[in-house]
């Protein structure tokens, strides 16, 4: 196995880091405090091809592979997770269209996202449904050549700024089997009966837009169905396999950003007449932070590498990467704040924000507990 990056990947990593240093980091506190979506920064990122980065080139995307996307996420999240998520999630949900959509759907939905002219979203969770995806209550009924959709979706990224959403819903409640009868349907946000309400007061990733969606007799044409009817659950599980490696990369980025800031502070902050980085207690913290971050990075890159080599995510490895990298993000951010002491408890320093942002990586795209269940089931050959 080759552990080195290609020249193109190294250049990509450096270009994204420069963008993050120039556009993201200087504005991070403002967007966090005001809980506002960074439209101007997202537009600038779109010009660089960072929005819809994995959308195939034939539909206007950059066509980056899984390893490339991990490198992009790490650099952006090291700068600021809230703005980073706003950039990378502009194409959230389009994975289903890439994998299962018709040519017409790909042209209609992927191309505007790739150009930075549209924002997508994935509407899965509901007020009473999180980890148990098979318990969604949103229903879609066929009426002539239209689908009529009713239900509520909760914690939806891009909820008030998105132009369309891939909605996971029940289309055949009569079919037997816990995982049967689900479909994914594209719903445009300008449809009658579609409403969204922004969720504020989040602990972290405040620049990223999160909302509740209300679908009240929303009608969409039958051609908005993605793939075959009632095949949505397997589509959704494949979606999670892919996005969990992405969340692992987010965790690596947060850990990297927190560790770098802690090292810088330890070299500048003096106590007892010398930099605190001279003290063994701080040195041990830094050593563990960087070691664990590197371990998380390699596990995440291996998960992405398997996608590029094999053409599909490795379910076990994706969950391992997500569980471990998210745990490292939380632990490293905690230690980084500890190194900053009282100064890290206020937002004069970035570690306060990274500390708050890190926790979400253990929750969305499947909680830590769910990842451990998946890993154990896969090891025993039981699947979902």
Short mmCIF file of C-alpha atoms in Angstrom, two decimals:
data_model
loop_
_atom_site.label_atom_id
_atom_site.label_comp_id
_atom_site.label_asym_id
_atom_site.label_seq_id
_atom_site.Cartn_x
_atom_site.Cartn_y
_atom_site.Cartn_z
CA UNK A 1 0.00 0.00 0.00
CA UNK A 2 1.32 3.44 -0.96
CA UNK A 3 0.99 5.90 1.92
CA UNK A 4 2.10 8.90 -0.12
CA UNK A 5 -0.10 11.49 -1.81
CA UNK A 6 0.20 12.15 -5.50
CA UNK A 7 1.53 15.51 -6.63
CA UNK A 8 -2.01 16.49 -7.62
CA UNK A 9 -3.40 15.54 -4.20
CA UNK A 10 -0.65 17.44 -2.40
CA UNK A 11 -1.39 20.49 -4.53
CA UNK A 12 -5.12 20.15 -3.84
CA UNK A 13 -4.45 19.94 -0.10
CA UNK A 14 -2.29 23.08 -0.19
CA UNK A 15 -4.80 25.04 -2.27
CA UNK A 16 -7.65 24.17 0.09
CA UNK A 17 -5.49 25.10 3.09
CA UNK A 18 -4.75 28.51 1.57
CA UNK A 19 -8.45 29.07 0.92
CA UNK A 20 -9.27 28.04 4.48
CA UNK A 21 -6.62 30.35 5.94
CA UNK A 22 -7.67 33.32 3.81
CA UNK A 23 -11.45 32.96 3.63
CA UNK A 24 -12.63 30.70 6.43
CA UNK A 25 -10.56 31.28 9.57
CA UNK A 26 -10.77 35.10 9.59
CA UNK A 27 -14.59 34.98 9.43
CA UNK A 28 -15.33 31.95 11.58
CA UNK A 29 -16.19 33.72 14.82
CA UNK A 30 -18.62 36.11 13.13
CA UNK A 31 -20.68 33.36 11.52
CA UNK A 32 -20.62 31.26 14.68
CA UNK A 33 -21.83 34.06 16.96
CA UNK A 34 -24.50 35.25 14.54
CA UNK A 35 -25.55 31.70 13.53
CA UNK A 36 -25.77 32.74 9.88
CA UNK A 37 -25.10 30.82 6.70
CA UNK A 38 -21.88 31.99 4.96
CA UNK A 39 -23.29 32.60 1.49
CA UNK A 40 -20.35 34.68 0.23
CA UNK A 41 -17.75 32.16 1.38
CA UNK A 42 -19.75 29.31 -0.14
CA UNK A 43 -19.86 31.21 -3.44
CA UNK A 44 -16.08 31.62 -3.34
CA UNK A 45 -15.69 27.91 -2.58
CA UNK A 46 -17.93 27.06 -5.53
CA UNK A 47 -15.60 28.94 -7.84
CA UNK A 48 -12.81 26.65 -6.64
CA UNK A 49 -14.88 23.54 -7.35
CA UNK A 50 -15.32 22.70 -3.65
CA UNK A 51 -19.13 22.64 -3.83
CA UNK A 52 -20.24 19.38 -5.36
CA UNK A 53 -16.63 18.29 -5.36
CA UNK A 54 -17.51 14.61 -5.86
CA UNK A 55 -20.15 15.20 -8.55
CA UNK A 56 -18.94 13.59 -11.80
CA UNK A 57 -17.28 15.88 -14.31
CA UNK A 58 -19.88 15.15 -16.98
CA UNK A 59 -22.41 16.93 -14.77
CA UNK A 60 -20.19 19.91 -14.04
CA UNK A 61 -18.53 18.66 -10.86
CA UNK A 62 -14.84 18.36 -10.07
CA UNK A 63 -15.10 14.58 -10.01
CA UNK A 64 -12.83 14.19 -6.98
CA UNK A 65 -12.45 10.68 -5.65
CA UNK A 66 -12.95 9.54 -2.06
CA UNK A 67 -9.36 10.20 -0.94
CA UNK A 68 -9.46 13.67 -2.51
CA UNK A 69 -12.67 14.49 -0.67
CA UNK A 70 -11.15 13.37 2.65
CA UNK A 71 -8.20 15.71 2.10
CA UNK A 72 -10.53 18.61 1.31
CA UNK A 73 -12.69 17.99 4.38
CA UNK A 74 -9.72 17.75 6.73
CA UNK A 75 -8.28 21.10 5.68
CA UNK A 76 -11.61 22.93 5.76
CA UNK A 77 -12.69 21.49 9.11
CA UNK A 78 -9.33 22.31 10.64
CA UNK A 79 -10.09 25.95 9.89
CA UNK A 80 -13.73 26.02 11.04
CA UNK A 81 -16.26 23.17 11.11
CA UNK A 82 -19.37 25.34 10.76
CA UNK A 83 -18.29 27.07 7.56
CA UNK A 84 -16.64 23.88 6.29
CA UNK A 85 -19.89 21.96 6.62
CA UNK A 86 -21.77 24.77 4.88
CA UNK A 87 -19.42 24.41 1.91
CA UNK A 88 -19.23 20.64 1.64
CA UNK A 89 -22.91 20.02 2.41
CA UNK A 90 -24.11 22.09 -0.54
CA UNK A 91 -24.26 18.75 -2.35
CA UNK A 92 -25.58 16.72 0.59
CA UNK A 93 -28.12 14.22 -0.68
CA UNK A 94 -26.93 14.24 -4.27
CA UNK A 95 -25.07 10.99 -3.60
CA UNK A 96 -28.36 9.14 -4.14
CA UNK A 97 -28.92 10.90 -7.46
CA UNK A 98 -25.38 10.09 -8.61
CA UNK A 99 -25.79 6.41 -7.72
CA UNK A 100 -29.44 5.75 -8.61
CA UNK A 101 -30.79 8.72 -10.53
CA UNK A 102 -31.80 8.88 -14.17
CA UNK A 103 -29.81 10.88 -16.70
CA UNK A 104 -32.55 13.50 -16.66
CA UNK A 105 -32.40 13.75 -12.85
CA UNK A 106 -28.64 14.10 -12.94
CA UNK A 107 -28.80 16.93 -15.43
CA UNK A 108 -31.66 18.66 -13.62
CA UNK A 109 -30.32 18.42 -10.07
CA UNK A 110 -26.55 17.82 -10.16
CA UNK A 111 -25.49 20.47 -12.63
CA UNK A 112 -26.88 23.49 -10.73
CA UNK A 113 -25.24 22.25 -7.51
CA UNK A 114 -21.91 21.78 -9.25
CA UNK A 115 -22.10 25.32 -10.63
CA UNK A 116 -22.82 26.74 -7.18
CA UNK A 117 -26.30 27.82 -8.27
CA UNK A 118 -28.26 25.43 -6.05
CA UNK A 119 -27.99 23.80 -2.64
CA UNK A 120 -29.29 20.32 -1.87
CA UNK A 121 -30.13 18.45 1.31
CA UNK A 122 -30.99 15.01 2.64
CA UNK A 123 -34.20 14.79 4.69
CA UNK A 124 -34.03 11.64 6.78
CA UNK A 125 -34.44 12.21 10.54
CA UNK A 126 -37.78 13.10 12.11
CA UNK A 127 -38.85 14.47 15.52
CA UNK A 128 -39.37 10.90 16.79
CA UNK A 129 -36.97 9.06 14.48
CA UNK A 130 -33.19 9.24 14.55
CA UNK A 131 -31.05 6.11 14.76
CA UNK A 132 -33.97 3.84 13.78
CA UNK A 133 -34.33 4.97 10.18
CA UNK A 134 -36.94 2.28 9.48
CA UNK A 135 -39.39 4.05 11.81
CA UNK A 136 -39.92 7.17 9.68
CA UNK A 137 -43.53 8.27 9.52
CA UNK A 138 -43.34 10.55 6.47
CA UNK A 139 -45.60 9.10 3.79
CA UNK A 140 -45.71 9.47 0.02
CA UNK A 141 -48.81 8.30 -1.83
CA UNK A 142 -49.21 8.01 -5.57
CA UNK A 143 -51.99 10.14 -7.05
CA UNK A 144 -52.05 9.86 -10.80
CA UNK A 145 -48.66 10.95 -12.10
CA UNK A 146 -47.68 12.65 -8.83
CA UNK A 147 -46.45 11.77 -5.37
CA UNK A 148 -48.24 13.43 -2.45
CA UNK A 149 -45.98 13.71 0.57
CA UNK A 150 -46.88 14.38 4.22
CA UNK A 151 -44.65 14.44 7.27
CA UNK A 152 -42.07 16.28 9.36
CA UNK A 153 -38.31 16.11 9.06
CA UNK A 154 -35.97 17.27 11.83
CA UNK A 155 -32.32 18.37 12.10
CA UNK A 156 -32.10 18.86 8.35
CA UNK A 157 -28.86 20.42 7.09
CA UNK A 158 -29.51 23.34 4.68
CA UNK A 159 -33.16 23.27 5.71
CA UNK A 160 -33.87 26.97 5.10
CA UNK A 161 -31.29 27.59 2.35
CA UNK A 162 -31.69 24.44 0.25
CA UNK A 163 -33.29 24.39 -3.18
CA UNK A 164 -34.23 20.72 -3.12
CA UNK A 165 -34.10 17.78 -0.72
CA UNK A 166 -33.87 14.02 -1.12
CA UNK A 167 -36.68 12.92 1.18
CA UNK A 168 -36.68 9.45 2.73
CA UNK A 169 -40.27 8.29 3.13
CA UNK A 170 -42.60 5.33 3.29
CA UNK A 171 -44.24 4.60 -0.05
CA UNK A 172 -45.71 1.16 0.63
CA UNK A 173 -46.86 0.76 4.26
CA UNK A 174 -48.62 -2.53 3.44
CA UNK A 175 -45.51 -4.43 2.40
CA UNK A 176 -44.09 -6.96 4.85
CA UNK A 177 -40.59 -6.62 6.26
CA UNK A 178 -39.12 -3.95 8.50
CA UNK A 179 -36.85 -2.57 5.81
CA UNK A 180 -39.19 -2.73 2.83
CA UNK A 181 -41.49 -0.15 1.30
CA UNK A 182 -39.27 2.93 1.58
CA UNK A 183 -38.30 5.30 -1.22
CA UNK A 184 -36.29 8.44 -1.82
CA UNK A 185 -38.02 11.30 -3.61
CA UNK A 186 -36.68 14.72 -4.58
CA UNK A 187 -38.74 17.59 -3.21
CA UNK A 188 -38.05 21.15 -4.33
CA UNK A 189 -38.35 23.77 -1.60
CA UNK A 190 -40.58 26.03 -3.69
CA UNK A 191 -43.38 23.44 -3.83
CA UNK A 192 -46.74 24.32 -2.28
CA UNK A 193 -47.03 22.83 1.20
CA UNK A 194 -43.29 22.88 1.87
CA UNK A 195 -42.19 24.87 4.93
CA UNK A 196 -38.95 25.11 6.87
CA UNK A 197 -38.13 26.59 10.25
CA UNK A 198 -34.54 27.35 11.23
CA UNK A 199 -33.22 25.72 14.42
CA UNK A 200 -31.11 28.09 16.50
CA UNK A 201 -29.22 27.74 19.77
CA UNK A 202 -27.13 24.81 18.58
CA UNK A 203 -24.09 23.91 20.64
CA UNK A 204 -21.81 23.93 17.61
CA UNK A 205 -21.49 24.15 13.82
CA UNK A 206 -23.61 27.28 14.08
CA UNK A 207 -22.74 28.62 10.64
CA UNK A 208 -24.32 25.53 9.10
CA UNK A 209 -28.05 25.89 8.51
CA UNK A 210 -30.24 23.37 10.35
CA UNK A 211 -34.03 23.29 10.23
CA UNK A 212 -37.26 21.42 10.67
CA UNK A 213 -39.13 20.66 7.45
CA UNK A 214 -42.91 20.43 7.26
CA UNK A 215 -44.41 18.61 4.27
CA UNK A 216 -48.15 19.21 4.00
CA UNK A 217 -49.66 17.57 0.90
CA UNK A 218 -46.58 18.44 -1.11
CA UNK A 219 -47.02 17.28 -4.70
CA UNK A 220 -44.07 16.35 -6.89
CA UNK A 221 -44.02 14.62 -10.29
CA UNK A 222 -43.49 10.87 -10.40
CA UNK A 223 -40.16 11.39 -12.16
CA UNK A 224 -38.77 12.80 -8.89
CA UNK A 225 -38.59 9.25 -7.51
CA UNK A 226 -34.95 8.14 -7.23
CA UNK A 227 -34.33 4.62 -8.46
CA UNK A 228 -36.95 1.93 -7.99
CA UNK A 229 -39.97 2.47 -5.76
CA UNK A 230 -39.75 0.80 -2.34
CA UNK A 231 -35.97 0.27 -2.67
CA UNK A 232 -35.03 3.29 -0.59
CA UNK A 233 -33.78 1.59 2.56
CA UNK A 234 -30.84 -0.13 0.88
CA UNK A 235 -30.11 3.12 -0.96
CA UNK A 236 -30.06 4.88 2.40
CA UNK A 237 -27.70 2.38 3.99
CA UNK A 238 -25.28 2.75 1.08
CA UNK A 239 -25.53 6.52 1.52
CA UNK A 240 -24.51 6.22 5.17
CA UNK A 241 -21.57 3.97 4.30
CA UNK A 242 -20.25 6.71 2.04
CA UNK A 243 -20.97 9.71 4.24
CA UNK A 244 -19.56 8.14 7.40
CA UNK A 245 -16.07 8.23 5.94
CA UNK A 246 -16.74 11.90 5.26
CA UNK A 247 -17.65 12.51 8.90
CA UNK A 248 -14.48 10.68 9.92
CA UNK A 249 -12.56 13.20 7.80
CA UNK A 250 -14.40 15.99 9.59
CA UNK A 251 -13.25 14.55 12.91
CA UNK A 252 -9.66 14.36 11.70
CA UNK A 253 -9.87 17.99 10.59
CA UNK A 254 -11.22 19.16 13.93
CA UNK A 255 -8.51 17.22 15.79
CA UNK A 256 -5.85 18.63 13.49
CA UNK A 257 -7.08 22.19 13.98
CA UNK A 258 -7.31 21.83 17.74
CA UNK A 259 -3.88 20.19 18.05
CA UNK A 260 -2.19 22.83 15.91
CA UNK A 261 -3.70 25.66 17.94
CA UNK A 262 -2.73 23.96 21.20
CA UNK A 263 0.88 23.53 20.03
CA UNK A 264 1.09 27.16 19.00
CA UNK A 265 -0.35 28.34 22.31
CA UNK A 266 1.97 26.07 24.32
CA UNK A 267 4.97 27.63 22.63
CA UNK A 268 3.78 31.19 23.30
CA UNK A 269 2.17 31.03 26.75
CA UNK A 270 4.66 31.41 29.60
CA UNK A 271 4.31 30.41 33.24
CA UNK A 272 6.99 30.14 35.89
CA UNK A 273 9.35 31.95 33.55
CA UNK A 274 9.18 29.63 30.53
CA UNK A 275 6.77 28.42 27.83
CA UNK A 276 4.25 25.90 29.12
CA UNK A 277 5.32 23.61 26.26
CA UNK A 278 8.52 23.00 28.25
CA UNK A 279 6.56 21.20 30.95
CA UNK A 280 6.26 17.44 30.68
CA UNK A 281 2.53 17.42 31.44
CA UNK A 282 1.84 19.60 28.39
CA UNK A 283 4.36 17.72 26.24
CA UNK A 284 2.58 14.44 26.95
CA UNK A 285 -0.76 15.95 26.02
CA UNK A 286 0.60 17.25 22.72
CA UNK A 287 2.27 13.94 21.92
CA UNK A 288 -0.95 12.00 22.48
CA UNK A 289 -3.03 14.54 20.55
CA UNK A 290 -0.84 14.37 17.46
CA UNK A 291 -0.42 10.59 17.65
CA UNK A 292 -4.16 9.95 17.93
CA UNK A 293 -4.91 12.41 15.15
CA UNK A 294 -2.46 10.64 12.85
CA UNK A 295 -4.01 7.27 13.70
CA UNK A 296 -7.48 8.62 12.91
CA UNK A 297 -6.19 10.12 9.67
CA UNK A 298 -4.73 6.82 8.48
CA UNK A 299 -7.87 4.86 9.34
CA UNK A 300 -9.98 7.44 7.49
CA UNK A 301 -7.70 7.45 4.45
CA UNK A 302 -7.79 3.65 4.33
CA UNK A 303 -11.59 3.72 4.35
CA UNK A 304 -11.57 6.24 1.49
CA UNK A 305 -8.86 4.31 -0.36
CA UNK A 306 -10.97 1.15 -0.31
CA UNK A 307 -13.80 3.08 -1.96
CA UNK A 308 -11.49 4.23 -4.74
CA UNK A 309 -9.96 0.78 -5.19
CA UNK A 310 -13.09 -1.32 -4.84
CA UNK A 311 -15.75 1.07 -6.08
CA UNK A 312 -17.90 0.79 -2.96
CA UNK A 313 -17.54 1.62 0.74
CA UNK A 314 -16.46 -1.02 3.23
CA UNK A 315 -19.26 -0.90 5.80
CA UNK A 316 -17.12 -2.10 8.71
CA UNK A 317 -14.18 0.15 7.93
CA UNK A 318 -16.41 3.20 7.37
CA UNK A 319 -18.02 2.73 10.78
CA UNK A 320 -14.64 2.12 12.42
CA UNK A 321 -13.27 5.31 10.91
CA UNK A 322 -16.32 7.34 11.87
CA UNK A 323 -16.41 6.05 15.46
CA UNK A 324 -12.69 6.45 16.09
CA UNK A 325 -12.10 9.77 14.35
CA UNK A 326 -15.10 11.39 16.02
CA UNK A 327 -13.89 10.19 19.41
CA UNK A 328 -10.41 11.56 18.72
CA UNK A 329 -11.93 14.90 17.66
CA UNK A 330 -13.74 15.25 20.98
CA UNK A 331 -10.76 14.14 23.04
CA UNK A 332 -8.21 16.32 21.23
CA UNK A 333 -10.47 19.38 21.34
CA UNK A 334 -10.92 18.81 25.07
CA UNK A 335 -7.17 18.62 25.68
CA UNK A 336 -6.55 21.64 23.47
CA UNK A 337 -8.94 23.67 25.58
CA UNK A 338 -7.26 22.37 28.74
CA UNK A 339 -3.88 23.55 27.47
CA UNK A 340 -5.37 27.00 26.88
CA UNK A 341 -6.72 27.06 30.42
CA UNK A 342 -9.10 29.91 31.21
CA UNK A 343 -8.29 31.59 27.90
CA UNK A 344 -9.79 28.63 26.07
CA UNK A 345 -13.12 29.02 27.84
CA UNK A 346 -14.03 32.16 25.91
CA UNK A 347 -14.29 32.72 22.18
CA UNK A 348 -11.18 34.86 21.98
CA UNK A 349 -9.49 31.59 20.98
CA UNK A 350 -10.66 29.12 18.35
CA UNK A 351 -10.44 26.10 20.64
CA UNK A 352 -13.63 27.14 22.42
CA UNK A 353 -15.50 26.82 19.13
CA UNK A 354 -13.74 23.60 18.09
CA UNK A 355 -14.60 22.09 21.48
CA UNK A 356 -18.29 22.76 20.83
CA UNK A 357 -18.15 21.74 17.19
CA UNK A 358 -16.44 18.40 17.78
CA UNK A 359 -19.35 16.73 19.57
CA UNK A 360 -21.66 16.62 16.56
CA UNK A 361 -19.33 14.18 14.79
CA UNK A 362 -20.33 11.58 17.39
CA UNK A 363 -24.02 12.16 16.67
CA UNK A 364 -24.88 12.78 13.03
CA UNK A 365 -24.63 10.13 10.30
CA UNK A 366 -25.16 7.55 13.01
CA UNK A 367 -24.23 7.89 16.67
CA UNK A 368 -21.16 6.32 18.23
CA UNK A 369 -23.37 3.61 19.69
CA UNK A 370 -24.82 2.79 16.27
CA UNK A 371 -21.33 2.55 14.75
CA UNK A 372 -20.31 0.00 17.38
CA UNK A 373 -23.46 -2.01 16.69
CA UNK A 374 -22.72 -2.00 12.96
CA UNK A 375 -19.11 -3.06 13.47
CA UNK A 376 -20.11 -5.93 15.77
CA UNK A 377 -22.89 -7.11 13.45
CA UNK A 378 -20.63 -7.02 10.41
CA UNK A 379 -17.95 -8.97 12.27
CA UNK A 380 -20.55 -11.65 13.04
CA UNK A 381 -21.95 -11.60 9.51
CA UNK A 382 -25.40 -10.42 10.59
CA UNK A 383 -25.70 -7.19 8.59
CA UNK A 384 -28.46 -4.75 9.47
#
